[in-house]
Amino acid sequence: MKATLEPSWEGALNHLLDQPFYKNLVNYVQDEYAHGKVYPAVNDIFNSFNFCPINSVKVVILGQDPYHGPGQAHGLSFSVRQGVSIPPSLANIYKEIQADLGHVIPSSGDLTRWAEQGVFLLNATLTVRAHEPGSHQKRGWEKFTDEVIKTLSDRREHVVFLLWGAYAQKKSLLIDEKKHLILKAPHPSPLSSYRGFFGCKHFSKANDYLAANGIKPIEW
């Protein structure tokens, strides 16, 4: 696996990279790429880190798995490449932004513009086998990304964590709520969005918190 990790993150996570669990994870993922179709492309695995050096992170949006269909995943949670149909959960995110902030719904599902502003679009599992959701779970990625969240919590102040759905909300145990803002809501999936994701106003709340702490808000 020749994916490269942004230098500030590599320095912060260096203590993990020689641990047996991470070596086993790398070996597993390399074998998966060698013998089948895996998403995202190898060079995109760490895109969320590469767009957001550790000191640039303002907001964290935690997903679970990369998209498992062709041409979708590119290393940013909830995001798809330019020209790819907008997935249902992202469509609901856009609807909530429109209701919350009055923004026009974009035609593209590419969230690179968020990442470039400091929105850390992290999936708990960073790779997936084609057409097999969850296929790379419990192989070590979660241990790695849990440490990422904890490191961010420890090293930074005034980061907004948007935790949508039960899976993401369990990660709140890794975050120091005295130093950061944690916002929770149901997942934006069509199965749960009407249970409280719509109307959560997380995007205005995040921007209000950032502004109150002297940090430039996100242009959602």
GROMACS .gro file of C-alpha atoms in nm:
model
  220
    1MET     CA    1   0.000   0.000   0.000
    2LYS     CA    2   0.182   0.310  -0.126
    3ALA     CA    3  -0.075   0.565  -0.010
    4THR     CA    4   0.100   0.856   0.159
    5LEU     CA    5  -0.015   1.029   0.476
    6GLU     CA    6   0.007   1.407   0.511
    7PRO     CA    7   0.324   1.494   0.712
    8SER     CA    8   0.157   1.652   1.017
    9TRP     CA    9  -0.068   1.351   1.054
   10GLU     CA   10   0.218   1.110   0.993
   11GLY     CA   11   0.409   1.276   1.275
   12ALA     CA   12   0.110   1.268   1.509
   13LEU     CA   13   0.032   0.904   1.433
   14ASN     CA   14   0.386   0.775   1.396
   15HIS     CA   15   0.354   0.568   1.712
   16LEU     CA   16   0.085   0.358   1.542
   17LEU     CA   17   0.259   0.287   1.216
   18ASP     CA   18   0.502   0.030   1.358
   19GLN     CA   19   0.246  -0.150   1.571
   20PRO     CA   20   0.156  -0.509   1.478
   21PHE     CA   21  -0.212  -0.426   1.418
   22TYR     CA   22  -0.122  -0.160   1.160
   23LYS     CA   23   0.130  -0.382   0.982
   24ASN     CA   24  -0.133  -0.656   0.965
   25LEU     CA   25  -0.387  -0.406   0.832
   26VAL     CA   26  -0.148  -0.286   0.560
   27ASN     CA   27  -0.072  -0.643   0.456
   28TYR     CA   28  -0.443  -0.727   0.441
   29VAL     CA   29  -0.534  -0.418   0.239
   30GLN     CA   30  -0.242  -0.467  -0.002
   31ASP     CA   31  -0.356  -0.824  -0.064
   32GLU     CA   32  -0.714  -0.706  -0.123
   33TYR     CA   33  -0.602  -0.451  -0.382
   34ALA     CA   34  -0.381  -0.712  -0.550
   35HIS     CA   35  -0.656  -0.972  -0.586
   36GLY     CA   36  -0.979  -0.779  -0.638
   37LYS     CA   37  -1.155  -0.448  -0.685
   38VAL     CA   38  -1.125  -0.220  -0.382
   39TYR     CA   39  -1.237   0.140  -0.329
   40PRO     CA   40  -1.117   0.411  -0.319
   41ALA     CA   41  -0.808   0.410  -0.542
   42VAL     CA   42  -0.491   0.357  -0.341
   43ASN     CA   43  -0.376   0.717  -0.386
   44ASP     CA   44  -0.710   0.841  -0.246
   45ILE     CA   45  -0.716   0.636   0.077
   46PHE     CA   46  -0.583   0.921   0.292
   47ASN     CA   47  -0.743   1.214   0.107
   48SER     CA   48  -0.930   1.332   0.416
   49PHE     CA   49  -0.593   1.371   0.593
   50ASN     CA   50  -0.414   1.519   0.292
   51PHE     CA   51  -0.668   1.799   0.254
   52CYS     CA   52  -0.673   1.875   0.628
   53PRO     CA   53  -0.340   1.892   0.811
   54ILE     CA   54  -0.402   1.841   1.182
   55ASN     CA   55  -0.382   2.213   1.265
   56SER     CA   56  -0.625   2.304   0.986
   57VAL     CA   57  -0.918   2.089   1.104
   58LYS     CA   58  -1.223   2.293   1.205
   59VAL     CA   59  -1.507   2.041   1.170
   60VAL     CA   60  -1.512   1.660   1.170
   61ILE     CA   61  -1.786   1.468   0.988
   62LEU     CA   62  -1.757   1.098   1.061
   63GLY     CA   63  -1.879   0.833   0.819
   64GLN     CA   64  -1.859   0.457   0.849
   65ASP     CA   65  -1.749   0.303   0.517
   66PRO     CA   66  -1.642   0.432   0.176
   67TYR     CA   67  -1.897   0.397  -0.102
   68HIS     CA   68  -1.865   0.052  -0.259
   69GLY     CA   69  -1.986   0.130  -0.613
   70PRO     CA   70  -1.765   0.219  -0.911
   71GLY     CA   71  -1.647   0.578  -0.941
   72GLN     CA   72  -1.793   0.696  -0.611
   73ALA     CA   73  -1.544   0.685  -0.323
   74HIS     CA   74  -1.245   0.918  -0.329
   75GLY     CA   75  -1.132   0.925   0.033
   76LEU     CA   76  -1.376   1.181   0.175
   77SER     CA   77  -1.675   1.065   0.379
   78PHE     CA   78  -2.017   1.125   0.217
   79SER     CA   79  -1.846   1.272  -0.094
   80VAL     CA   80  -1.850   1.146  -0.452
   81ARG     CA   81  -1.651   1.259  -0.750
   82GLN     CA   82  -1.767   1.533  -0.984
   83GLY     CA   83  -2.022   1.395  -1.229
   84VAL     CA   84  -2.133   1.103  -1.011
   85SER     CA   85  -2.497   1.093  -0.899
   86ILE     CA   86  -2.547   1.240  -0.552
   87PRO     CA   87  -2.614   0.955  -0.303
   88PRO     CA   88  -2.931   0.970  -0.087
   89SER     CA   89  -2.758   1.058   0.242
   90LEU     CA   90  -2.565   1.343   0.082
   91ALA     CA   91  -2.884   1.466  -0.087
   92ASN     CA   92  -3.041   1.488   0.260
   93ILE     CA   93  -2.736   1.672   0.395
   94TYR     CA   94  -2.779   1.927   0.118
   95LYS     CA   95  -3.150   1.960   0.198
   96GLU     CA   96  -3.070   2.033   0.563
   97ILE     CA   97  -2.810   2.293   0.464
   98GLN     CA   98  -3.068   2.459   0.240
   99ALA     CA   99  -3.324   2.465   0.521
  100ASP     CA  100  -3.069   2.578   0.780
  101LEU     CA  101  -2.874   2.837   0.585
  102GLY     CA  102  -3.081   2.905   0.273
  103HIS     CA  103  -2.813   2.782   0.033
  104VAL     CA  104  -2.895   2.655  -0.315
  105ILE     CA  105  -2.851   2.277  -0.340
  106PRO     CA  106  -2.531   2.204  -0.540
  107SER     CA  107  -2.537   1.994  -0.855
  108SER     CA  108  -2.216   1.815  -0.754
  109GLY     CA  109  -2.158   1.570  -0.469
  110ASP     CA  110  -1.785   1.644  -0.457
  111LEU     CA  111  -1.712   1.781  -0.109
  112THR     CA  112  -1.350   1.871  -0.179
  113ARG     CA  113  -1.446   2.236  -0.132
  114TRP     CA  114  -1.542   2.156   0.229
  115ALA     CA  115  -1.220   1.963   0.291
  116GLU     CA  116  -1.014   2.255   0.162
  117GLN     CA  117  -1.176   2.475   0.429
  118GLY     CA  118  -1.091   2.240   0.716
  119VAL     CA  119  -1.382   1.995   0.718
  120PHE     CA  120  -1.224   1.659   0.803
  121LEU     CA  121  -1.439   1.404   0.617
  122LEU     CA  122  -1.326   1.087   0.794
  123ASN     CA  123  -1.461   0.736   0.746
  124ALA     CA  124  -1.407   0.492   1.033
  125THR     CA  125  -1.301   0.232   0.776
  126LEU     CA  126  -1.093   0.372   0.491
  127THR     CA  127  -1.127   0.096   0.230
  128VAL     CA  128  -1.397  -0.143   0.108
  129ARG     CA  129  -1.429  -0.431  -0.136
  130ALA     CA  130  -1.638  -0.349  -0.443
  131HIS     CA  131  -2.012  -0.411  -0.390
  132GLU     CA  132  -1.953  -0.549  -0.038
  133PRO     CA  133  -2.034  -0.286   0.225
  134GLY     CA  134  -1.854  -0.342   0.553
  135SER     CA  135  -1.610  -0.588   0.398
  136HIS     CA  136  -1.302  -0.420   0.546
  137GLN     CA  137  -1.445  -0.355   0.890
  138LYS     CA  138  -1.278  -0.512   1.197
  139ARG     CA  139  -0.943  -0.545   1.020
  140GLY     CA  140  -0.772  -0.261   1.207
  141TRP     CA  141  -0.899   0.053   1.039
  142GLU     CA  142  -1.131   0.134   1.330
  143LYS     CA  143  -0.844   0.114   1.579
  144PHE     CA  144  -0.646   0.350   1.356
  145THR     CA  145  -0.926   0.603   1.307
  146ASP     CA  146  -1.025   0.592   1.675
  147GLU     CA  147  -0.671   0.701   1.752
  148VAL     CA  148  -0.703   0.973   1.489
  149ILE     CA  149  -1.012   1.112   1.664
  150LYS     CA  150  -0.846   1.091   2.005
  151THR     CA  151  -0.529   1.258   1.877
  152LEU     CA  152  -0.732   1.541   1.726
  153SER     CA  153  -0.923   1.583   2.051
  154ASP     CA  154  -0.603   1.591   2.257
  155ARG     CA  155  -0.396   1.818   2.035
  156ARG     CA  156  -0.653   2.073   1.926
  157GLU     CA  157  -0.919   2.302   2.075
  158HIS     CA  158  -1.255   2.427   1.945
  159VAL     CA  159  -1.315   2.159   1.682
  160VAL     CA  160  -1.677   2.078   1.595
  161PHE     CA  161  -1.758   1.706   1.576
  162LEU     CA  162  -2.075   1.621   1.380
  163LEU     CA  163  -2.181   1.272   1.486
  164TRP     CA  164  -2.474   1.139   1.286
  165GLY     CA  165  -2.627   0.804   1.375
  166ALA     CA  166  -2.557   0.558   1.653
  167TYR     CA  167  -2.229   0.432   1.511
  168ALA     CA  168  -2.072   0.779   1.492
  169GLN     CA  169  -2.215   0.886   1.826
  170LYS     CA  170  -2.025   0.609   2.006
  171LYS     CA  171  -1.707   0.793   1.909
  172SER     CA  172  -1.801   1.078   2.144
  173LEU     CA  173  -1.624   0.880   2.419
  174LEU     CA  174  -1.295   0.962   2.243
  175ILE     CA  175  -1.357   1.339   2.244
  176ASP     CA  176  -1.300   1.590   2.525
  177GLU     CA  177  -1.629   1.778   2.532
  178LYS     CA  178  -1.476   2.049   2.751
  179LYS     CA  179  -1.247   2.151   2.463
  180HIS     CA  180  -1.470   2.084   2.164
  181LEU     CA  181  -1.831   2.102   2.044
  182ILE     CA  182  -2.005   1.768   1.987
  183LEU     CA  183  -2.330   1.778   1.790
  184LYS     CA  184  -2.539   1.462   1.757
  185ALA     CA  185  -2.830   1.377   1.527
  186PRO     CA  186  -2.981   1.075   1.351
  187HIS     CA  187  -2.804   0.963   1.035
  188PRO     CA  188  -2.899   1.150   0.714
  189SER     CA  189  -2.991   0.822   0.546
  190PRO     CA  190  -3.348   0.815   0.407
  191LEU     CA  191  -3.421   0.548   0.669
  192SER     CA  192  -3.354   0.782   0.961
  193SER     CA  193  -3.331   1.143   0.840
  194TYR     CA  194  -3.691   1.223   0.939
  195ARG     CA  195  -3.621   1.120   1.300
  196GLY     CA  196  -3.431   1.439   1.372
  197PHE     CA  197  -3.158   1.493   1.118
  198PHE     CA  198  -3.386   1.732   0.934
  199GLY     CA  199  -3.408   2.039   1.154
  200CYS     CA  200  -3.089   1.968   1.351
  201LYS     CA  201  -2.930   2.292   1.223
  202HIS     CA  202  -2.583   2.150   1.272
  203PHE     CA  203  -2.432   2.366   0.999
  204SER     CA  204  -2.535   2.700   1.147
  205LYS     CA  205  -2.452   2.576   1.498
  206ALA     CA  206  -2.105   2.471   1.383
  207ASN     CA  207  -2.043   2.809   1.221
  208ASP     CA  208  -2.173   3.000   1.525
  209TYR     CA  209  -1.934   2.805   1.749
  210LEU     CA  210  -1.638   2.861   1.518
  211ALA     CA  211  -1.710   3.233   1.490
  212ALA     CA  212  -1.751   3.265   1.868
  213ASN     CA  213  -1.400   3.120   1.906
  214GLY     CA  214  -1.240   3.346   1.647
  215ILE     CA  215  -1.230   3.083   1.373
  216LYS     CA  216  -1.345   3.151   1.017
  217PRO     CA  217  -1.677   2.971   0.955
  218ILE     CA  218  -1.728   2.714   0.680
  219GLU     CA  219  -1.889   2.812   0.352
  220TRP     CA  220  -2.122   2.515   0.333
   0.00000   0.00000   0.00000
